[in-house]
CSV table of C-alpha atoms in Angstrom, one decimal:
chain,number,residue,atom,x,y,z
A,1,MET,CA,-2.6,6.1,19.0
A,2,ILE,CA,-0.2,3.8,17.4
A,3,SER,CA,1.7,3.8,20.6
A,4,LYS,CA,-1.4,2.9,22.6
A,5,HIS,CA,-2.1,0.0,20.1
A,6,SER,CA,1.4,-1.3,20.6
A,7,ASN,CA,1.0,-1.2,24.4
A,8,GLU,CA,-2.3,-3.2,24.2
A,9,GLN,CA,-0.6,-5.8,22.0
A,10,SER,CA,2.3,-6.3,24.4
A,11,GLY,CA,2.4,-9.0,27.1
A,12,GLY,CA,3.3,-12.6,27.8
A,13,GLY,CA,6.8,-12.0,26.5
A,14,GLU,CA,5.5,-10.8,23.1
A,15,GLY,CA,4.6,-7.4,21.7
A,16,VAL,CA,6.3,-4.3,20.5
A,17,GLU,CA,9.6,-2.8,21.7
A,18,VAL,CA,10.3,0.8,20.6
A,19,VAL,CA,14.0,1.0,19.7
A,20,ARG,CA,14.0,4.7,18.6
A,21,ASN,CA,11.7,7.5,17.8
A,22,GLN,CA,13.4,10.6,16.5
A,23,PRO,CA,13.1,13.5,14.0
A,24,ASP,CA,14.3,12.8,10.5
A,25,THR,CA,14.7,15.0,7.4
A,26,HIS,CA,14.6,13.7,3.8
A,27,PRO,CA,15.7,15.8,0.8
A,28,GLN,CA,12.5,15.0,-1.1
A,29,HIS,CA,9.9,14.7,1.6
A,30,GLY,CA,11.2,17.2,4.1
A,31,LEU,CA,10.9,17.0,7.9
A,32,GLY,CA,9.4,13.9,9.4
A,33,GLN,CA,9.7,11.3,12.1
A,34,LEU,CA,11.7,8.0,12.1
A,35,THR,CA,10.6,5.2,14.3
A,36,GLU,CA,12.1,1.7,14.7
A,37,LYS,CA,10.4,-1.1,16.5
A,38,ARG,CA,10.9,-4.8,17.2
A,39,ILE,CA,7.8,-6.9,17.1
A,40,TYR,CA,8.0,-10.2,19.0
A,41,LEU,CA,5.4,-12.6,17.8
A,42,ASN,CA,6.4,-16.3,18.0
A,43,SER,CA,3.0,-17.6,19.2
A,44,LYS,CA,1.2,-15.7,16.4
A,45,LEU,CA,2.9,-17.6,13.6
A,46,PRO,CA,1.3,-20.6,11.9
A,47,SER,CA,3.0,-23.9,12.6
A,48,TRP,CA,4.3,-24.2,9.0
A,49,VAL,CA,6.2,-20.9,9.5
A,50,SER,CA,7.4,-21.6,13.1
A,51,VAL,CA,9.7,-24.4,11.9
A,52,PHE,CA,11.9,-21.8,10.2
A,53,VAL,CA,12.3,-19.3,12.9
A,54,PRO,CA,14.5,-18.9,16.0
A,55,ARG,CA,13.0,-19.4,19.5
A,56,VAL,CA,13.2,-15.6,20.1
A,57,PHE,CA,11.8,-14.2,16.8
A,58,TYR,CA,11.0,-10.6,16.0
A,59,VAL,CA,10.2,-8.5,13.0
A,60,THR,CA,12.0,-5.2,12.6
A,61,GLU,CA,9.8,-2.3,11.6
A,62,LYS,CA,11.2,1.0,10.4
A,63,ALA,CA,8.8,3.8,9.6
A,64,TRP,CA,9.4,7.2,8.0
A,65,ASN,CA,6.5,9.6,8.5
A,66,PHE,CA,6.6,12.6,6.2
A,67,TYR,CA,2.9,13.3,6.5
A,68,PRO,CA,0.9,13.0,4.3
A,69,TYR,CA,3.3,10.4,2.9
A,70,THR,CA,4.8,7.6,5.0
A,71,ILE,CA,6.9,4.5,4.3
A,72,THR,CA,7.0,1.5,6.6
A,73,GLY,CA,9.5,-1.3,6.1
A,74,LEU,CA,9.4,-4.7,7.9
A,75,THR,CA,12.1,-7.2,7.7
A,76,THR,CA,13.1,-10.5,9.3
A,77,LEU,CA,16.7,-11.5,9.4
A,78,PHE,CA,17.2,-15.1,10.2
A,79,TYR,CA,18.8,-17.9,8.2
A,80,PRO,CA,17.8,-19.2,5.7
A,81,PRO,CA,14.6,-17.3,5.0
A,82,HIS,CA,14.6,-13.6,4.5
A,83,THR,CA,11.3,-11.7,4.4
A,84,HIS,CA,10.6,-8.1,3.3
A,85,ILE,CA,7.5,-6.1,3.5
A,86,ARG,CA,7.2,-2.5,2.3
A,87,ILE,CA,4.1,-0.3,2.9
A,88,GLU,CA,3.7,3.1,1.3
A,89,THR,CA,0.9,5.3,2.7
A,90,ARG,CA,-0.6,8.5,1.4
A,91,PHE,CA,-3.4,10.3,3.2
A,92,GLU,CA,-5.9,12.4,1.1
A,93,ASN,CA,-9.1,14.3,2.0
A,94,ASN,CA,-11.4,12.1,-0.1
A,95,ASN,CA,-13.4,8.9,0.2
A,96,GLY,CA,-11.0,6.7,-1.8
A,97,ASP,CA,-11.8,7.7,-5.3
A,98,ASN,CA,-8.2,8.5,-6.4
A,99,ASN,CA,-7.1,5.7,-8.8
A,100,ASN,CA,-3.5,6.7,-9.0
A,101,VAL,CA,-2.7,8.3,-5.6
A,102,PHE,CA,1.0,7.5,-5.8
A,103,GLY,CA,1.4,9.2,-9.2
A,104,ASP,CA,3.6,6.7,-10.8
A,105,ARG,CA,1.6,3.8,-12.2
A,106,PRO,CA,-2.0,2.9,-11.5
A,107,THR,CA,-2.5,-0.3,-9.5
A,108,PRO,CA,-4.4,-3.0,-11.5
A,109,ALA,CA,-8.1,-3.1,-10.4
A,110,GLU,CA,-7.8,-6.7,-9.4
A,111,SER,CA,-5.1,-5.9,-7.0
A,112,VAL,CA,-7.0,-3.1,-5.2
A,113,SER,CA,-8.9,-3.9,-1.9
A,114,HIS,CA,-11.3,-1.3,-0.5
A,115,LEU,CA,-11.4,-1.6,3.3
A,116,ASP,CA,-14.4,-0.2,5.2
A,117,ILE,CA,-13.8,0.3,8.9
A,118,LEU,CA,-17.5,0.0,9.6
A,119,ILE,CA,-18.7,-3.1,7.8
A,120,ASP,CA,-15.6,-5.2,7.0
A,121,PRO,CA,-15.2,-8.1,9.4
A,122,ILE,CA,-12.3,-8.4,11.8
A,123,PRO,CA,-11.2,-11.4,13.8
A,124,ASP,CA,-13.4,-12.0,16.9
A,125,LYS,CA,-10.5,-11.8,19.2
A,126,HIS,CA,-10.0,-8.1,18.2
A,127,TYR,CA,-13.6,-7.0,18.7
A,128,LYS,CA,-14.4,-4.6,21.4
A,129,GLU,CA,-17.8,-2.9,21.9
A,130,THR,CA,-16.1,0.4,22.7
A,131,GLU,CA,-14.4,0.2,19.2
A,132,ASP,CA,-17.6,-0.7,17.4
A,133,LEU,CA,-18.1,2.3,15.1
A,134,SER,CA,-21.8,1.5,14.6
A,135,ARG,CA,-22.2,2.4,18.3
A,136,TRP,CA,-19.4,4.9,18.7
A,137,VAL,CA,-20.1,8.6,19.4
A,138,SER,CA,-17.3,11.2,19.9
A,139,GLU,CA,-18.1,13.6,22.8
A,140,LYS,CA,-15.5,16.2,21.6
A,141,THR,CA,-16.5,16.3,18.0
A,142,GLY,CA,-20.1,15.0,17.9
A,143,ARG,CA,-19.3,12.5,15.2
A,144,GLY,CA,-20.7,9.1,15.1
A,145,PRO,CA,-22.1,6.5,15.0
A,146,LEU,CA,-21.2,5.5,11.5
A,147,VAL,CA,-24.0,4.0,9.3
A,148,GLU,CA,-23.8,1.9,6.2
A,149,GLY,CA,-22.9,4.2,3.2
A,150,TRP,CA,-21.1,6.6,5.5
A,151,ARG,CA,-18.3,7.0,2.9
A,152,LYS,CA,-20.5,8.8,0.5
A,153,ASP,CA,-21.7,11.7,2.6
A,154,SER,CA,-19.6,11.9,5.8
A,155,THR,CA,-17.6,15.0,6.4
A,156,PRO,CA,-14.9,15.5,7.3
A,157,ILE,CA,-13.4,12.4,5.7
A,158,MET,CA,-9.9,11.1,5.0
A,159,CYS,CA,-8.7,8.0,3.0
A,160,SER,CA,-5.5,6.2,3.9
A,161,TYR,CA,-4.1,4.7,0.7
A,162,LYS,CA,-1.7,1.8,1.2
A,163,ARG,CA,0.6,0.1,-1.4
A,164,VAL,CA,1.8,-3.2,0.0
A,165,GLN,CA,4.8,-5.1,-1.4
A,166,CYS,CA,6.1,-8.4,0.2
A,167,SER,CA,8.5,-11.2,-0.6
A,168,PHE,CA,9.4,-14.4,1.2
A,169,GLU,CA,12.5,-16.1,-0.2
A,170,VAL,CA,11.8,-19.8,0.5
A,171,TYR,CA,11.1,-22.0,-2.5
A,172,GLY,CA,7.8,-23.9,-2.1
A,173,PHE,CA,6.4,-21.6,0.6
A,174,GLN,CA,6.6,-18.3,-1.2
A,175,GLY,CA,3.1,-17.9,-2.5
A,176,LYS,CA,1.5,-19.4,0.6
A,177,THR,CA,3.5,-17.1,2.9
A,178,GLU,CA,2.9,-14.0,0.9
A,179,ASP,CA,-0.9,-14.6,0.9
A,180,PHE,CA,-0.7,-15.1,4.6
A,181,ILE,CA,1.1,-11.8,5.0
A,182,HIS,CA,-1.4,-9.9,2.8
A,183,ARG,CA,-4.4,-11.3,4.8
A,184,ASN,CA,-2.9,-10.4,8.1
A,185,ILE,CA,-2.0,-6.9,7.0
A,186,GLN,CA,-5.6,-6.3,6.0
A,187,ASP,CA,-6.7,-7.3,9.5
A,188,ILE,CA,-4.1,-5.1,11.1
A,189,LEU,CA,-5.1,-2.1,9.0
A,190,LEU,CA,-8.8,-2.6,9.8
A,191,VAL,CA,-8.3,-2.9,13.5
A,192,GLY,CA,-5.8,0.0,13.6
A,193,HIS,CA,-8.0,2.4,11.7
A,194,ARG,CA,-11.1,1.4,13.7
A,195,GLN,CA,-9.2,2.3,16.8
A,196,ALA,CA,-7.9,5.6,15.4
A,197,VAL,CA,-11.5,6.7,15.0
A,198,ALA,CA,-12.9,5.1,18.2
A,199,TRP,CA,-10.1,6.8,20.3
A,200,THR,CA,-10.8,10.3,18.7
A,201,ASP,CA,-11.6,11.9,22.1
A,202,GLU,CA,-8.2,10.8,23.4
A,203,TRP,CA,-6.1,12.6,20.7
A,204,HIS,CA,-8.4,15.3,19.3
A,205,GLY,CA,-7.0,18.7,20.2
A,206,MET,CA,-3.5,17.6,20.9
A,207,SER,CA,-0.6,19.7,19.8
A,208,LEU,CA,2.5,18.1,18.2
A,209,GLU,CA,4.4,18.5,21.5
A,210,ASP,CA,1.5,16.8,23.3
A,211,VAL,CA,1.7,13.9,20.9
A,212,ARG,CA,5.4,13.4,21.3
A,213,GLU,CA,5.1,13.5,25.1
A,214,TYR,CA,2.2,11.0,24.9
A,215,GLU,CA,4.3,8.7,22.7
A,216,ARG,CA,7.3,8.9,25.1
A,217,GLN,CA,5.2,7.9,28.1
A,218,ILE,CA,3.5,5.0,26.3
A,219,GLN,CA,6.7,3.8,24.8
A,220,GLU,CA,8.4,3.6,28.2
A,221,GLN,CA,5.4,1.7,29.6
A,222,THR,CA,5.4,-0.7,26.6
A,223,ASN,CA,9.1,-1.4,26.7
A,224,SER,CA,9.0,-2.0,30.4
A,225,LYS,CA,6.0,-4.3,30.1
A,226,LEU,CA,7.6,-6.3,27.3
A,227,LYS,CA,11.0,-6.8,29.0
A,228,SER,CA,9.3,-7.7,32.3
A,229,THR,CA,7.3,-10.5,30.8
A,230,GLN,CA,10.2,-11.7,28.6
A,231,ASN,CA,12.4,-12.1,31.7
A,232,ASN,CA,9.7,-14.1,33.5
A,233,ASN,CA,9.1,-16.5,30.6
A,234,THR,CA,11.0,-19.8,30.4
A,235,ALA,CA,10.4,-21.1,26.9
A,236,ALA,CA,11.7,-24.6,25.8
A,237,PRO,CA,14.8,-24.4,23.6
A,238,ARG,CA,14.4,-24.9,19.9
A,239,PRO,CA,16.6,-27.3,17.8
A,240,ALA,CA,20.3,-26.4,17.5
A,241,TYR,CA,20.0,-25.3,13.9
A,242,SER,CA,17.8,-22.3,14.9
A,243,ARG,CA,19.6,-19.1,15.7
A,244,SER,CA,18.7,-15.5,16.4
A,245,MET,CA,20.7,-12.5,15.1
A,246,SER,CA,20.8,-8.8,15.7
A,247,VAL,CA,19.4,-6.8,12.9
A,248,THR,CA,22.5,-4.6,12.9
A,249,ASP,CA,24.9,-7.6,12.6
A,250,GLU,CA,25.4,-7.1,8.8
A,251,ARG,CA,29.0,-8.4,8.8
A,252,SER,CA,28.0,-11.8,10.1
A,253,LEU,CA,25.0,-12.0,7.8
A,254,LYS,CA,27.3,-11.3,4.7
A,255,LYS,CA,29.7,-14.0,5.8
A,256,MET,CA,26.7,-16.5,5.9
A,257,GLY,CA,25.8,-15.4,2.4
A,258,VAL,CA,22.6,-13.6,3.5
A,259,LYS,CA,21.8,-10.4,1.6
A,260,THR,CA,20.6,-7.6,3.8
A,261,MET,CA,18.0,-5.0,2.9
A,262,ALA,CA,19.1,-1.4,3.1
A,263,MET,CA,16.4,0.5,5.1
A,264,SER,CA,18.2,3.8,5.7
A,265,ASP,CA,16.7,5.6,2.7
A,266,PRO,CA,12.9,5.7,2.6
A,267,SER,CA,13.0,6.6,-1.1
A,268,THR,CA,14.6,3.2,-2.0
A,269,SER,CA,12.1,0.7,-3.4
A,270,THR,CA,12.2,-3.1,-3.4
A,271,LEU,CA,11.0,-5.3,-6.2
A,272,PRO,CA,8.1,-7.3,-4.9
A,273,HIS,CA,7.0,-10.8,-5.7
A,274,SER,CA,3.4,-9.6,-5.2
A,275,THR,CA,1.7,-6.2,-4.8
A,276,VAL,CA,-1.6,-5.1,-3.5
A,277,ARG,CA,-2.9,-1.6,-2.8
A,278,LEU,CA,-5.3,-1.2,0.2
A,279,ASN,CA,-7.6,1.7,0.6
A,280,SER,CA,-8.8,2.1,4.2
A,281,THR,CA,-11.0,5.0,5.1
A,282,PRO,CA,-10.8,6.4,8.7
A,283,GLU,CA,-12.8,9.5,9.4
């Protein structure tokens, strides 16, 4: 369903390009799946961020899925700013009552946000009646619609616990940008988890092989759709000081004095400037 969401968000020269999607084994977490994406989103940036970025700007997302534990890392590599976002996820069969789900240090209560996919507001542009869980009914499972208080007595139920860390290395814009990132991540999680439930009948009953084949087909469609619209767009050039770089061009980055973030090992943690744990609760 993540692949379908990416396909919906692609168009007009922006969206999600899947670079790779392959099996991956980690000594601690075992067998899993590694995905790498490029998320093009120039028009979605606020004006006070756009002045820093190249004309063709994308975020690199690498995700390691060792269900029920996953790590997602997002980076932007452009000069001078350097942005890092790290999201750890753990899925548990409860309604969000585990106060130390990651087993290392409890998140301070003031840094915890409880997200409810039924009643929490989402941006108007993302609303669809077919994804309104107060009206949704699954034909395959008989679940739905959700009613207020559903987290207390709905079964089966699962909570997706998120620990979000982000940093933006530009003096004077750091706090403002990190707040912007946290707000947008909450919107993304709410929309994504609403869709995961609303689209239940599309994925319920799939085998792992079915899922991989579905992902392959959607990824081909998404990449083709994105590249087609990018080739047709003729954007005005940015000032000469803006430049775009490949995320793999570490040698050039080091010559420019830009420190790169190692993303090859999902067990590596980054020190955040701010941290928040998000609990979202898809059924």
